[in-house]
PDB file of C-alpha atoms in Angstrom:
ATOM      1  CA  MET A   1     -63.114 -11.968  98.293  1.00 93.00           C
ATOM      2  CA  LYS A   2     -63.118  -8.710 100.240  1.00 97.00           C
ATOM      3  CA  ILE A   3     -61.132  -8.721 103.495  1.00 98.00           C
ATOM      4  CA  ILE A   4     -63.875  -6.805 105.286  1.00 98.00           C
ATOM      5  CA  ASP A   5     -66.234  -9.740 104.693  1.00 97.00           C
ATOM      6  CA  ILE A   6     -63.702 -12.136 106.240  1.00 97.00           C
ATOM      7  CA  ILE A   7     -63.001 -10.193 109.424  1.00 97.00           C
ATOM      8  CA  LYS A   8     -66.316  -8.593 110.311  1.00 91.00           C
ATOM      9  CA  GLY A   9     -67.954 -11.784 111.553  1.00 82.00           C
ATOM     10  CA  ASN A  10     -67.779 -13.526 114.914  1.00 86.00           C
ATOM     11  CA  LYS A  11     -65.576 -16.389 113.724  1.00 92.00           C
ATOM     12  CA  PRO A  12     -61.898 -16.043 114.672  1.00 96.00           C
ATOM     13  CA  SER A  13     -59.675 -15.436 111.650  1.00 97.00           C
ATOM     14  CA  LEU A  14     -55.940 -16.008 111.283  1.00 98.00           C
ATOM     15  CA  SER A  15     -53.982 -14.397 108.472  1.00 98.00           C
ATOM     16  CA  PHE A  16     -50.321 -14.120 107.469  1.00 98.00           C
ATOM     17  CA  GLU A  17     -48.087 -11.370 106.126  1.00 97.00           C
ATOM     18  CA  VAL A  18     -45.335 -12.126 103.613  1.00 96.00           C
ATOM     19  CA  PHE A  19     -42.829  -9.867 101.884  1.00 92.00           C
ATOM     20  CA  PRO A  20     -41.503 -10.013  98.318  1.00 90.00           C
ATOM     21  CA  PRO A  21     -37.817 -10.490  97.473  1.00 87.00           C
ATOM     22  CA  LYS A  22     -35.637  -7.403  97.270  1.00 80.00           C
ATOM     23  CA  THR A  23     -33.578  -8.873  94.425  1.00 78.00           C
ATOM     24  CA  ASP A  24     -34.103 -11.276  91.531  1.00 79.00           C
ATOM     25  CA  THR A  25     -31.668 -13.753  93.075  1.00 79.00           C
ATOM     26  CA  ALA A  26     -33.921 -14.222  96.105  1.00 86.00           C
ATOM     27  CA  PHE A  27     -37.109 -14.592  94.088  1.00 88.00           C
ATOM     28  CA  ASP A  28     -37.311 -18.394  93.960  1.00 92.00           C
ATOM     29  CA  SER A  29     -36.775 -18.924  97.695  1.00 93.00           C
ATOM     30  CA  VAL A  30     -39.278 -16.225  98.666  1.00 93.00           C
ATOM     31  CA  TRP A  31     -41.823 -17.507  96.150  1.00 95.00           C
ATOM     32  CA  ALA A  32     -41.511 -21.018  97.615  1.00 96.00           C
ATOM     33  CA  ALA A  33     -41.916 -19.702 101.177  1.00 97.00           C
ATOM     34  CA  THR A  34     -45.087 -17.798 100.284  1.00 97.00           C
ATOM     35  CA  GLU A  35     -46.524 -20.924  98.687  1.00 98.00           C
ATOM     36  CA  GLU A  36     -45.756 -22.985 101.796  1.00 98.00           C
ATOM     37  CA  LEU A  37     -47.550 -20.381 103.880  1.00 98.00           C
ATOM     38  CA  ALA A  38     -50.523 -20.335 101.506  1.00 98.00           C
ATOM     39  CA  ALA A  39     -50.742 -24.130 101.720  1.00 98.00           C
ATOM     40  CA  LEU A  40     -51.626 -23.674 105.420  1.00 98.00           C
ATOM     41  CA  LYS A  41     -54.884 -22.088 104.196  1.00 98.00           C
ATOM     42  CA  PRO A  42     -54.974 -18.926 106.305  1.00 98.00           C
ATOM     43  CA  ASP A  43     -58.073 -16.767 106.035  1.00 98.00           C
ATOM     44  CA  PHE A  44     -56.088 -14.306 103.924  1.00 98.00           C
ATOM     45  CA  MET A  45     -52.517 -13.214 103.241  1.00 98.00           C
ATOM     46  CA  SER A  46     -51.032  -9.751 102.887  1.00 98.00           C
ATOM     47  CA  VAL A  47     -48.066  -9.008 100.638  1.00 97.00           C
ATOM     48  CA  THR A  48     -45.869  -6.035 101.506  1.00 94.00           C
ATOM     49  CA  TYR A  49     -44.610  -3.341  99.147  1.00 84.00           C
ATOM     50  CA  GLY A  50     -41.089  -1.934  99.142  1.00 67.00           C
ATOM     51  CA  ALA A  51     -40.379   1.730  99.788  1.00 53.00           C
ATOM     52  CA  GLY A  52     -40.693   3.700  96.568  1.00 53.00           C
ATOM     53  CA  GLY A  53     -42.384   0.754  94.872  1.00 53.00           C
ATOM     54  CA  GLY A  54     -39.140  -1.190  94.583  1.00 56.00           C
ATOM     55  CA  THR A  55     -40.945  -4.528  94.812  1.00 66.00           C
ATOM     56  CA  SER A  56     -44.258  -3.465  93.281  1.00 70.00           C
ATOM     57  CA  ALA A  57     -44.180  -5.983  90.429  1.00 78.00           C
ATOM     58  CA  TYR A  58     -43.308  -8.809  92.831  1.00 90.00           C
ATOM     59  CA  THR A  59     -46.107  -7.760  95.199  1.00 92.00           C
ATOM     60  CA  ALA A  60     -48.719  -8.108  92.476  1.00 92.00           C
ATOM     61  CA  GLN A  61     -47.265 -11.366  91.103  1.00 93.00           C
ATOM     62  CA  ILE A  62     -47.105 -13.049  94.493  1.00 95.00           C
ATOM     63  CA  ALA A  63     -50.589 -11.879  95.476  1.00 96.00           C
ATOM     64  CA  GLN A  64     -52.031 -13.170  92.207  1.00 96.00           C
ATOM     65  CA  ASN A  65     -50.294 -16.538  92.558  1.00 97.00           C
ATOM     66  CA  LEU A  66     -51.592 -17.045  96.108  1.00 97.00           C
ATOM     67  CA  GLN A  67     -55.125 -16.316  94.970  1.00 97.00           C
ATOM     68  CA  ASP A  68     -55.098 -18.288  91.756  1.00 97.00           C
ATOM     69  CA  LYS A  69     -53.125 -21.339  92.882  1.00 97.00           C
ATOM     70  CA  PHE A  70     -54.249 -21.659  96.505  1.00 98.00           C
ATOM     71  CA  SER A  71     -57.574 -19.759  96.565  1.00 98.00           C
ATOM     72  CA  VAL A  72     -56.290 -17.636  99.449  1.00 98.00           C
ATOM     73  CA  PRO A  73     -57.645 -14.056  99.402  1.00 98.00           C
ATOM     74  CA  THR A  74     -54.822 -11.525  99.289  1.00 98.00           C
ATOM     75  CA  LEU A  75     -54.250  -8.015 100.571  1.00 98.00           C
ATOM     76  CA  ALA A  76     -51.665  -6.022  98.615  1.00 97.00           C
ATOM     77  CA  HIS A  77     -49.764  -3.317 100.479  1.00 96.00           C
ATOM     78  CA  LEU A  78     -49.375  -0.026  98.632  1.00 95.00           C
ATOM     79  CA  THR A  79     -47.186   2.851  99.817  1.00 91.00           C
ATOM     80  CA  CYS A  80     -47.299   6.318  98.327  1.00 88.00           C
ATOM     81  CA  VAL A  81     -44.721   8.656  99.854  1.00 85.00           C
ATOM     82  CA  SER A  82     -42.091   8.142  97.151  1.00 82.00           C
ATOM     83  CA  SER A  83     -44.573   7.833  94.294  1.00 85.00           C
ATOM     84  CA  THR A  84     -46.128  10.159  91.762  1.00 88.00           C
ATOM     85  CA  LYS A  85     -49.853  10.161  91.075  1.00 91.00           C
ATOM     86  CA  LYS A  86     -49.136   8.534  87.718  1.00 93.00           C
ATOM     87  CA  GLU A  87     -47.206   5.713  89.400  1.00 91.00           C
ATOM     88  CA  ILE A  88     -50.032   5.112  91.867  1.00 93.00           C
ATOM     89  CA  GLN A  89     -52.615   5.021  89.100  1.00 94.00           C
ATOM     90  CA  ASP A  90     -50.472   2.558  87.165  1.00 93.00           C
ATOM     91  CA  GLN A  91     -50.099   0.340  90.220  1.00 93.00           C
ATOM     92  CA  LEU A  92     -53.838   0.409  90.935  1.00 96.00           C
ATOM     93  CA  GLN A  93     -54.504  -0.653  87.363  1.00 95.00           C
ATOM     94  CA  ARG A  94     -51.908  -3.415  87.652  1.00 94.00           C
ATOM     95  CA  LEU A  95     -53.498  -4.757  90.836  1.00 95.00           C
ATOM     96  CA  LYS A  96     -56.913  -4.667  89.200  1.00 96.00           C
ATOM     97  CA  ASP A  97     -55.572  -6.508  86.155  1.00 95.00           C
ATOM     98  CA  TYR A  98     -54.059  -9.149  88.463  1.00 95.00           C
ATOM     99  CA  GLY A  99     -57.437  -9.703  90.117  1.00 96.00           C
ATOM    100  CA  ILE A 100     -56.460  -8.193  93.478  1.00 97.00           C
ATOM    101  CA  SER A 101     -59.418  -6.585  95.234  1.00 97.00           C
ATOM    102  CA  ASN A 102     -57.902  -5.616  98.605  1.00 98.00           C
ATOM    103  CA  ILE A 103     -55.301  -2.919  99.346  1.00 98.00           C
ATOM    104  CA  LEU A 104     -53.589  -1.874 102.572  1.00 98.00           C
ATOM    105  CA  ALA A 105     -52.989   1.836 101.963  1.00 96.00           C
ATOM    106  CA  LEU A 106     -49.831   3.158 103.629  1.00 95.00           C
ATOM    107  CA  ARG A 107     -47.834   6.347 103.484  1.00 89.00           C
ATOM    108  CA  GLY A 108     -44.542   4.503 103.908  1.00 83.00           C
ATOM    109  CA  ASP A 109     -41.310   5.694 105.469  1.00 74.00           C
ATOM    110  CA  ILE A 110     -39.933   8.939 104.086  1.00 68.00           C
ATOM    111  CA  PRO A 111     -36.487   8.174 102.603  1.00 65.00           C
ATOM    112  CA  GLU A 112     -33.622   9.995 104.254  1.00 68.00           C
ATOM    113  CA  GLY A 113     -32.734  13.172 102.400  1.00 63.00           C
ATOM    114  CA  MET A 114     -35.991  13.367 100.450  1.00 66.00           C
ATOM    115  CA  ASP A 115     -37.408  16.857  99.886  1.00 64.00           C
ATOM    116  CA  LYS A 116     -40.710  16.657 101.772  1.00 64.00           C
ATOM    117  CA  GLU A 117     -41.981  19.924 100.292  1.00 66.00           C
ATOM    118  CA  HIS A 118     -42.348  18.446  96.815  1.00 69.00           C
ATOM    119  CA  LEU A 119     -43.980  15.138  97.671  1.00 76.00           C
ATOM    120  CA  GLU A 120     -47.191  14.393  95.792  1.00 79.00           C
ATOM    121  CA  TYR A 121     -48.381  12.284  98.734  1.00 82.00           C
ATOM    122  CA  ARG A 122     -47.644  13.270 102.311  1.00 81.00           C
ATOM    123  CA  TYR A 123     -50.305  11.266 104.160  1.00 86.00           C
ATOM    124  CA  ALA A 124     -51.923   7.853 103.808  1.00 91.00           C
ATOM    125  CA  GLY A 125     -55.307   9.541 103.731  1.00 92.00           C
ATOM    126  CA  GLN A 126     -54.453  11.064 100.346  1.00 93.00           C
ATOM    127  CA  LEU A 127     -53.774   7.597  98.980  1.00 95.00           C
ATOM    128  CA  ILE A 128     -56.982   6.244 100.504  1.00 96.00           C
ATOM    129  CA  GLU A 129     -58.999   8.949  98.759  1.00 96.00           C
ATOM    130  CA  GLU A 130     -57.338   8.130  95.440  1.00 96.00           C
ATOM    131  CA  ILE A 131     -58.024   4.402  95.789  1.00 97.00           C
ATOM    132  CA  LYS A 132     -61.622   5.143  96.759  1.00 97.00           C
ATOM    133  CA  GLU A 133     -62.029   7.297  93.666  1.00 96.00           C
ATOM    134  CA  PHE A 134     -60.478   4.582  91.491  1.00 95.00           C
ATOM    135  CA  GLY A 135     -63.109   2.186  92.834  1.00 93.00           C
ATOM    136  CA  GLU A 136     -63.456  -1.608  93.184  1.00 91.00           C
ATOM    137  CA  PHE A 137     -60.984  -2.100  96.056  1.00 98.00           C
ATOM    138  CA  CYS A 138     -61.578  -2.917  99.712  1.00 98.00           C
ATOM    139  CA  ILE A 139     -59.273  -0.490 101.548  1.00 98.00           C
ATOM    140  CA  GLY A 140     -57.423  -1.151 104.785  1.00 98.00           C
ATOM    141  CA  GLY A 141     -55.153   1.138 106.773  1.00 98.00           C
ATOM    142  CA  ALA A 142     -52.509   0.925 109.475  1.00 96.00           C
ATOM    143  CA  CYS A 143     -52.873   1.959 113.109  1.00 97.00           C
ATOM    144  CA  TYR A 144     -50.472   2.259 116.025  1.00 95.00           C
ATOM    145  CA  PRO A 145     -51.731   1.107 119.447  1.00 95.00           C
ATOM    146  CA  GLU A 146     -48.771   2.907 121.040  1.00 93.00           C
ATOM    147  CA  THR A 147     -49.319   6.061 118.898  1.00 89.00           C
ATOM    148  CA  HIS A 148     -47.548   6.804 115.627  1.00 86.00           C
ATOM    149  CA  PRO A 149     -43.940   7.885 116.299  1.00 83.00           C
ATOM    150  CA  GLU A 150     -44.493  11.130 114.389  1.00 83.00           C
ATOM    151  CA  SER A 151     -47.715  12.122 116.179  1.00 86.00           C
ATOM    152  CA  GLU A 152     -47.444  14.935 118.699  1.00 86.00           C
ATOM    153  CA  THR A 153     -50.060  13.464 121.011  1.00 92.00           C
ATOM    154  CA  CYS A 154     -52.220  10.374 121.340  1.00 93.00           C
ATOM    155  CA  ALA A 155     -55.340  12.479 120.781  1.00 94.00           C
ATOM    156  CA  LYS A 156     -54.008  13.880 117.496  1.00 94.00           C
ATOM    157  CA  ASP A 157     -53.081  10.389 116.352  1.00 95.00           C
ATOM    158  CA  VAL A 158     -56.627   9.148 116.989  1.00 96.00           C
ATOM    159  CA  ALA A 159     -58.064  12.208 115.215  1.00 96.00           C
ATOM    160  CA  TYR A 160     -55.925  11.497 112.153  1.00 95.00           C
ATOM    161  CA  LEU A 161     -56.962   7.849 112.256  1.00 97.00           C
ATOM    162  CA  LYS A 162     -60.611   8.909 112.252  1.00 97.00           C
ATOM    163  CA  GLU A 163     -59.921  11.047 109.179  1.00 96.00           C
ATOM    164  CA  LYS A 164     -58.505   8.004 107.364  1.00 96.00           C
ATOM    165  CA  VAL A 165     -61.650   6.038 108.139  1.00 97.00           C
ATOM    166  CA  GLU A 166     -63.841   8.893 106.923  1.00 97.00           C
ATOM    167  CA  GLN A 167     -61.776   9.027 103.722  1.00 96.00           C
ATOM    168  CA  GLY A 168     -62.643   5.416 102.927  1.00 97.00           C
ATOM    169  CA  CYS A 169     -60.613   3.049 105.122  1.00 98.00           C
ATOM    170  CA  GLU A 170     -62.807   0.002 105.858  1.00 98.00           C
ATOM    171  CA  PHE A 171     -60.621  -1.792 108.393  1.00 98.00           C
ATOM    172  CA  LEU A 172     -57.388  -1.234 110.319  1.00 98.00           C
ATOM    173  CA  THR A 173     -54.367  -3.442 110.951  1.00 98.00           C
ATOM    174  CA  THR A 174     -52.173  -2.712 113.952  1.00 97.00           C
ATOM    175  CA  GLN A 175     -48.447  -2.336 114.263  1.00 94.00           C
ATOM    176  CA  MET A 176     -46.956  -5.197 116.281  1.00 94.00           C
ATOM    177  CA  PHE A 177     -47.322  -5.076 120.055  1.00 94.00           C
ATOM    178  CA  PHE A 178     -46.218  -7.396 122.841  1.00 95.00           C
ATOM    179  CA  ASP A 179     -48.616  -6.419 125.617  1.00 96.00           C
ATOM    180  CA  ASN A 180     -52.277  -7.047 124.835  1.00 97.00           C
ATOM    181  CA  ASN A 181     -53.405  -4.437 127.362  1.00 97.00           C
ATOM    182  CA  ILE A 182     -51.903  -1.805 125.054  1.00 96.00           C
ATOM    183  CA  LEU A 183     -54.288  -2.924 122.319  1.00 98.00           C
ATOM    184  CA  TYR A 184     -57.303  -3.064 124.625  1.00 98.00           C
ATOM    185  CA  ASN A 185     -56.642   0.495 125.826  1.00 97.00           C
ATOM    186  CA  PHE A 186     -56.185   1.643 122.219  1.00 97.00           C
ATOM    187  CA  LEU A 187     -59.485   0.076 121.169  1.00 98.00           C
ATOM    188  CA  TYR A 188     -61.269   1.836 124.006  1.00 98.00           C
ATOM    189  CA  ARG A 189     -59.848   5.197 122.886  1.00 97.00           C
ATOM    190  CA  ILE A 190     -60.740   4.826 119.232  1.00 98.00           C
ATOM    191  CA  ARG A 191     -64.236   3.486 119.923  1.00 98.00           C
ATOM    192  CA  GLU A 192     -64.846   6.467 122.211  1.00 97.00           C
ATOM    193  CA  ALA A 193     -63.743   8.688 119.314  1.00 97.00           C
ATOM    194  CA  GLY A 194     -66.325   7.093 117.018  1.00 98.00           C
ATOM    195  CA  ILE A 195     -64.046   4.778 115.021  1.00 98.00           C
ATOM    196  CA  THR A 196     -66.087   1.618 114.564  1.00 97.00           C
ATOM    197  CA  VAL A 197     -64.347  -0.254 111.730  1.00 98.00           C
ATOM    198  CA  PRO A 198     -62.880  -3.707 112.469  1.00 97.00           C
ATOM    199  CA  VAL A 199     -59.329  -3.816 113.826  1.00 98.00           C
ATOM    200  CA  VAL A 200     -56.958  -6.645 112.910  1.00 98.00           C
ATOM    201  CA  ALA A 201     -54.350  -7.330 115.608  1.00 98.00           C
ATOM    202  CA  GLY A 202     -50.801  -7.660 114.261  1.00 97.00           C
ATOM    203  CA  ILE A 203     -48.633 -10.195 116.092  1.00 97.00           C
ATOM    204  CA  MET A 204     -44.901 -10.683 115.561  1.00 95.00           C
ATOM    205  CA  PRO A 205     -43.439 -13.990 116.805  1.00 96.00           C
ATOM    206  CA  VAL A 206     -39.933 -13.108 118.016  1.00 93.00           C
ATOM    207  CA  THR A 207     -37.864 -16.249 117.563  1.00 93.00           C
ATOM    208  CA  ASN A 208     -34.312 -14.937 117.873  1.00 90.00           C
ATOM    209  CA  ALA A 209     -32.543 -12.250 119.870  1.00 83.00           C
ATOM    210  CA  ALA A 210     -31.422 -10.353 116.756  1.00 84.00           C
ATOM    211  CA  GLN A 211     -35.074  -9.847 115.857  1.00 82.00           C
ATOM    212  CA  MET A 212     -35.700  -8.083 119.153  1.00 78.00           C
ATOM    213  CA  LYS A 213     -32.728  -5.779 118.584  1.00 75.00           C
ATOM    214  CA  ARG A 214     -34.111  -4.801 115.176  1.00 78.00           C
ATOM    215  CA  ILE A 215     -37.530  -4.167 116.681  1.00 76.00           C
ATOM    216  CA  CYS A 216     -36.024  -1.868 119.295  1.00 70.00           C
ATOM    217  CA  ALA A 217     -34.000  -0.047 116.620  1.00 69.00           C
ATOM    218  CA  ILE A 218     -36.840   0.694 114.204  1.00 71.00           C
ATOM    219  CA  SER A 219     -39.895   1.112 116.423  1.00 73.00           C
ATOM    220  CA  GLN A 220     -41.013   2.421 119.784  1.00 74.00           C
ATOM    221  CA  THR A 221     -42.804  -0.781 120.679  1.00 84.00           C
ATOM    222  CA  ALA A 222     -42.953  -1.408 124.413  1.00 84.00           C
ATOM    223  CA  LEU A 223     -41.315  -4.625 125.538  1.00 88.00           C
ATOM    224  CA  PRO A 224     -42.861  -6.074 128.732  1.00 92.00           C
ATOM    225  CA  GLN A 225     -40.447  -7.284 131.375  1.00 94.00           C
ATOM    226  CA  ARG A 226     -41.866 -10.772 130.990  1.00 93.00           C
ATOM    227  CA  PHE A 227     -40.935 -10.732 127.325  1.00 92.00           C
ATOM    228  CA  ILE A 228     -37.467  -9.282 127.971  1.00 91.00           C
ATOM    229  CA  ARG A 229     -36.768 -12.008 130.538  1.00 94.00           C
ATOM    230  CA  ILE A 230     -37.600 -14.663 127.937  1.00 94.00           C
ATOM    231  CA  VAL A 231     -35.117 -13.155 125.487  1.00 91.00           C
ATOM    232  CA  ASP A 232     -32.469 -12.750 128.220  1.00 92.00           C
ATOM    233  CA  ARG A 233     -32.883 -16.365 129.274  1.00 94.00           C
ATOM    234  CA  TYR A 234     -33.110 -18.058 125.872  1.00 94.00           C
ATOM    235  CA  GLY A 235     -31.635 -15.556 123.409  1.00 91.00           C
ATOM    236  CA  ASP A 236     -28.346 -17.433 123.087  1.00 93.00           C
ATOM    237  CA  LYS A 237     -30.092 -20.795 122.610  1.00 95.00           C
ATOM    238  CA  PRO A 238     -31.615 -20.640 119.102  1.00 94.00           C
ATOM    239  CA  GLU A 239     -34.006 -23.583 119.336  1.00 96.00           C
ATOM    240  CA  ALA A 240     -35.153 -22.685 122.845  1.00 96.00           C
ATOM    241  CA  MET A 241     -35.691 -19.054 121.825  1.00 95.00           C
ATOM    242  CA  LYS A 242     -37.679 -20.153 118.800  1.00 96.00           C
ATOM    243  CA  GLN A 243     -39.898 -22.357 120.942  1.00 97.00           C
ATOM    244  CA  ALA A 244     -40.354 -19.635 123.566  1.00 96.00           C
ATOM    245  CA  GLY A 245     -41.144 -16.989 120.926  1.00 96.00           C
ATOM    246  CA  ILE A 246     -43.803 -19.183 119.346  1.00 97.00           C
ATOM    247  CA  ALA A 247     -45.295 -19.892 122.778  1.00 98.00           C
ATOM    248  CA  TYR A 248     -45.387 -16.178 123.652  1.00 97.00           C
ATOM    249  CA  ALA A 249     -47.093 -15.255 120.368  1.00 98.00           C
ATOM    250  CA  THR A 250     -49.552 -18.139 120.795  1.00 98.00           C
ATOM    251  CA  GLU A 251     -50.479 -16.958 124.272  1.00 98.00           C
ATOM    252  CA  GLN A 252     -51.045 -13.434 122.968  1.00 98.00           C
ATOM    253  CA  ILE A 253     -53.322 -14.714 120.213  1.00 98.00           C
ATOM    254  CA  ILE A 254     -55.371 -16.928 122.520  1.00 98.00           C
ATOM    255  CA  ASP A 255     -55.888 -14.009 124.902  1.00 98.00           C
ATOM    256  CA  LEU A 256     -56.964 -11.769 122.013  1.00 98.00           C
ATOM    257  CA  TYR A 257     -59.560 -14.271 120.811  1.00 98.00           C
ATOM    258  CA  ALA A 258     -60.803 -14.800 124.368  1.00 97.00           C
ATOM    259  CA  ASN A 259     -61.338 -11.041 124.682  1.00 97.00           C
ATOM    260  CA  GLY A 260     -63.339 -10.721 121.483  1.00 96.00           C
ATOM    261  CA  ILE A 261     -60.580  -9.695 119.068  1.00 97.00           C
ATOM    262  CA  ASN A 262     -61.499 -12.050 116.243  1.00 96.00           C
ATOM    263  CA  ALA A 263     -58.980 -11.025 113.572  1.00 98.00           C
ATOM    264  CA  VAL A 264     -55.274 -11.764 114.084  1.00 98.00           C
ATOM    265  CA  HIS A 265     -52.562 -11.124 111.493  1.00 98.00           C
ATOM    266  CA  VAL A 266     -49.192 -12.827 111.999  1.00 98.00           C
ATOM    267  CA  TYR A 267     -46.060 -11.118 110.706  1.00 96.00           C
ATOM    268  CA  THR A 268     -44.451 -14.356 109.550  1.00 96.00           C
ATOM    269  CA  MET A 269     -41.105 -13.016 108.243  1.00 93.00           C
ATOM    270  CA  ASN A 270     -41.633 -15.597 105.463  1.00 95.00           C
ATOM    271  CA  LYS A 271     -41.149 -18.476 107.936  1.00 96.00           C
ATOM    272  CA  PRO A 272     -43.686 -21.227 107.142  1.00 98.00           C
ATOM    273  CA  ASP A 273     -42.580 -23.476 110.002  1.00 97.00           C
ATOM    274  CA  ILE A 274     -43.239 -20.788 112.607  1.00 97.00           C
ATOM    275  CA  ALA A 275     -46.641 -19.947 111.131  1.00 98.00           C
ATOM    276  CA  ALA A 276     -47.548 -23.633 111.010  1.00 98.00           C
ATOM    277  CA  LYS A 277     -46.671 -24.168 114.675  1.00 98.00           C
ATOM    278  CA  ILE A 278     -48.761 -21.188 115.771  1.00 98.00           C
ATOM    279  CA  GLN A 279     -51.662 -22.334 113.619  1.00 98.00           C
ATOM    280  CA  ASN A 280     -51.432 -25.830 115.093  1.00 98.00           C
ATOM    281  CA  ASN A 281     -51.327 -24.425 118.639  1.00 98.00           C
ATOM    282  CA  ILE A 282     -54.715 -22.752 118.140  1.00 98.00           C
ATOM    283  CA  SER A 283     -56.281 -25.226 115.711  1.00 97.00           C
ATOM    284  CA  GLU A 284     -59.301 -26.024 117.882  1.00 97.00           C
ATOM    285  CA  ILE A 285     -59.802 -22.367 118.824  1.00 96.00           C
ATOM    286  CA  ILE A 286     -60.148 -21.150 115.239  1.00 95.00           C
ATOM    287  CA  ARG A 287     -62.083 -24.175 113.970  1.00 88.00           C
TER     288      ARG A 287
END
């Protein structure tokens, strides 16, 4: 099933992101976690893709298993910055052979020390065009409500996003955010610019203090004072922080649905118990 057909309606949807193992030794535990998440019957699941294609085989295997065993539609991430055109073509064929019909097309992080002048792909839009030409896939893309860290201005970021849509991107999934007003302002800007594709809101439940430190280290995501106070108060109490993080994410999701954002994607960190609690908290809302 195509993701665009799931998210374009008026019914609220809830989906989960999972990530493949980085090593063979972690495969069994990650596989089991993805199956537990699939058993919750989300509207769809996305499976991430390691930089340089390091987990590409696992991405396809996990996505296929979730579809075939649990009948959960899957969205396979695909990054291009470290890949050759031949590698991308091979991966597209692999995904097709595995029965995957949805791709989230991403540039990916440029590895430190890589010679940018000789990259075959420098922008996600180039990958989107290639997938479009290959055919048969529903194509999604990423967007940054707080502006991509590498963009010079907000206006240029929106202009580039519009280019991606024109190149074949059918829907967008946001980077995590912790203040819903940031998303609402972003949606106003892109709609004014003529970007009309559906936007899936990405929500990250922060359930331990170390998670917040990693978020601050790798992104420029704004942290509202209300959120910081929760971490300050409960960060050294693991169970309390977990409960508070789930409650905060739940409140965000309820507010999004109430304001007409019908597609929410939870970055689960492969934690079925957290996803299950959030799903239970909104069970009547998404029914």
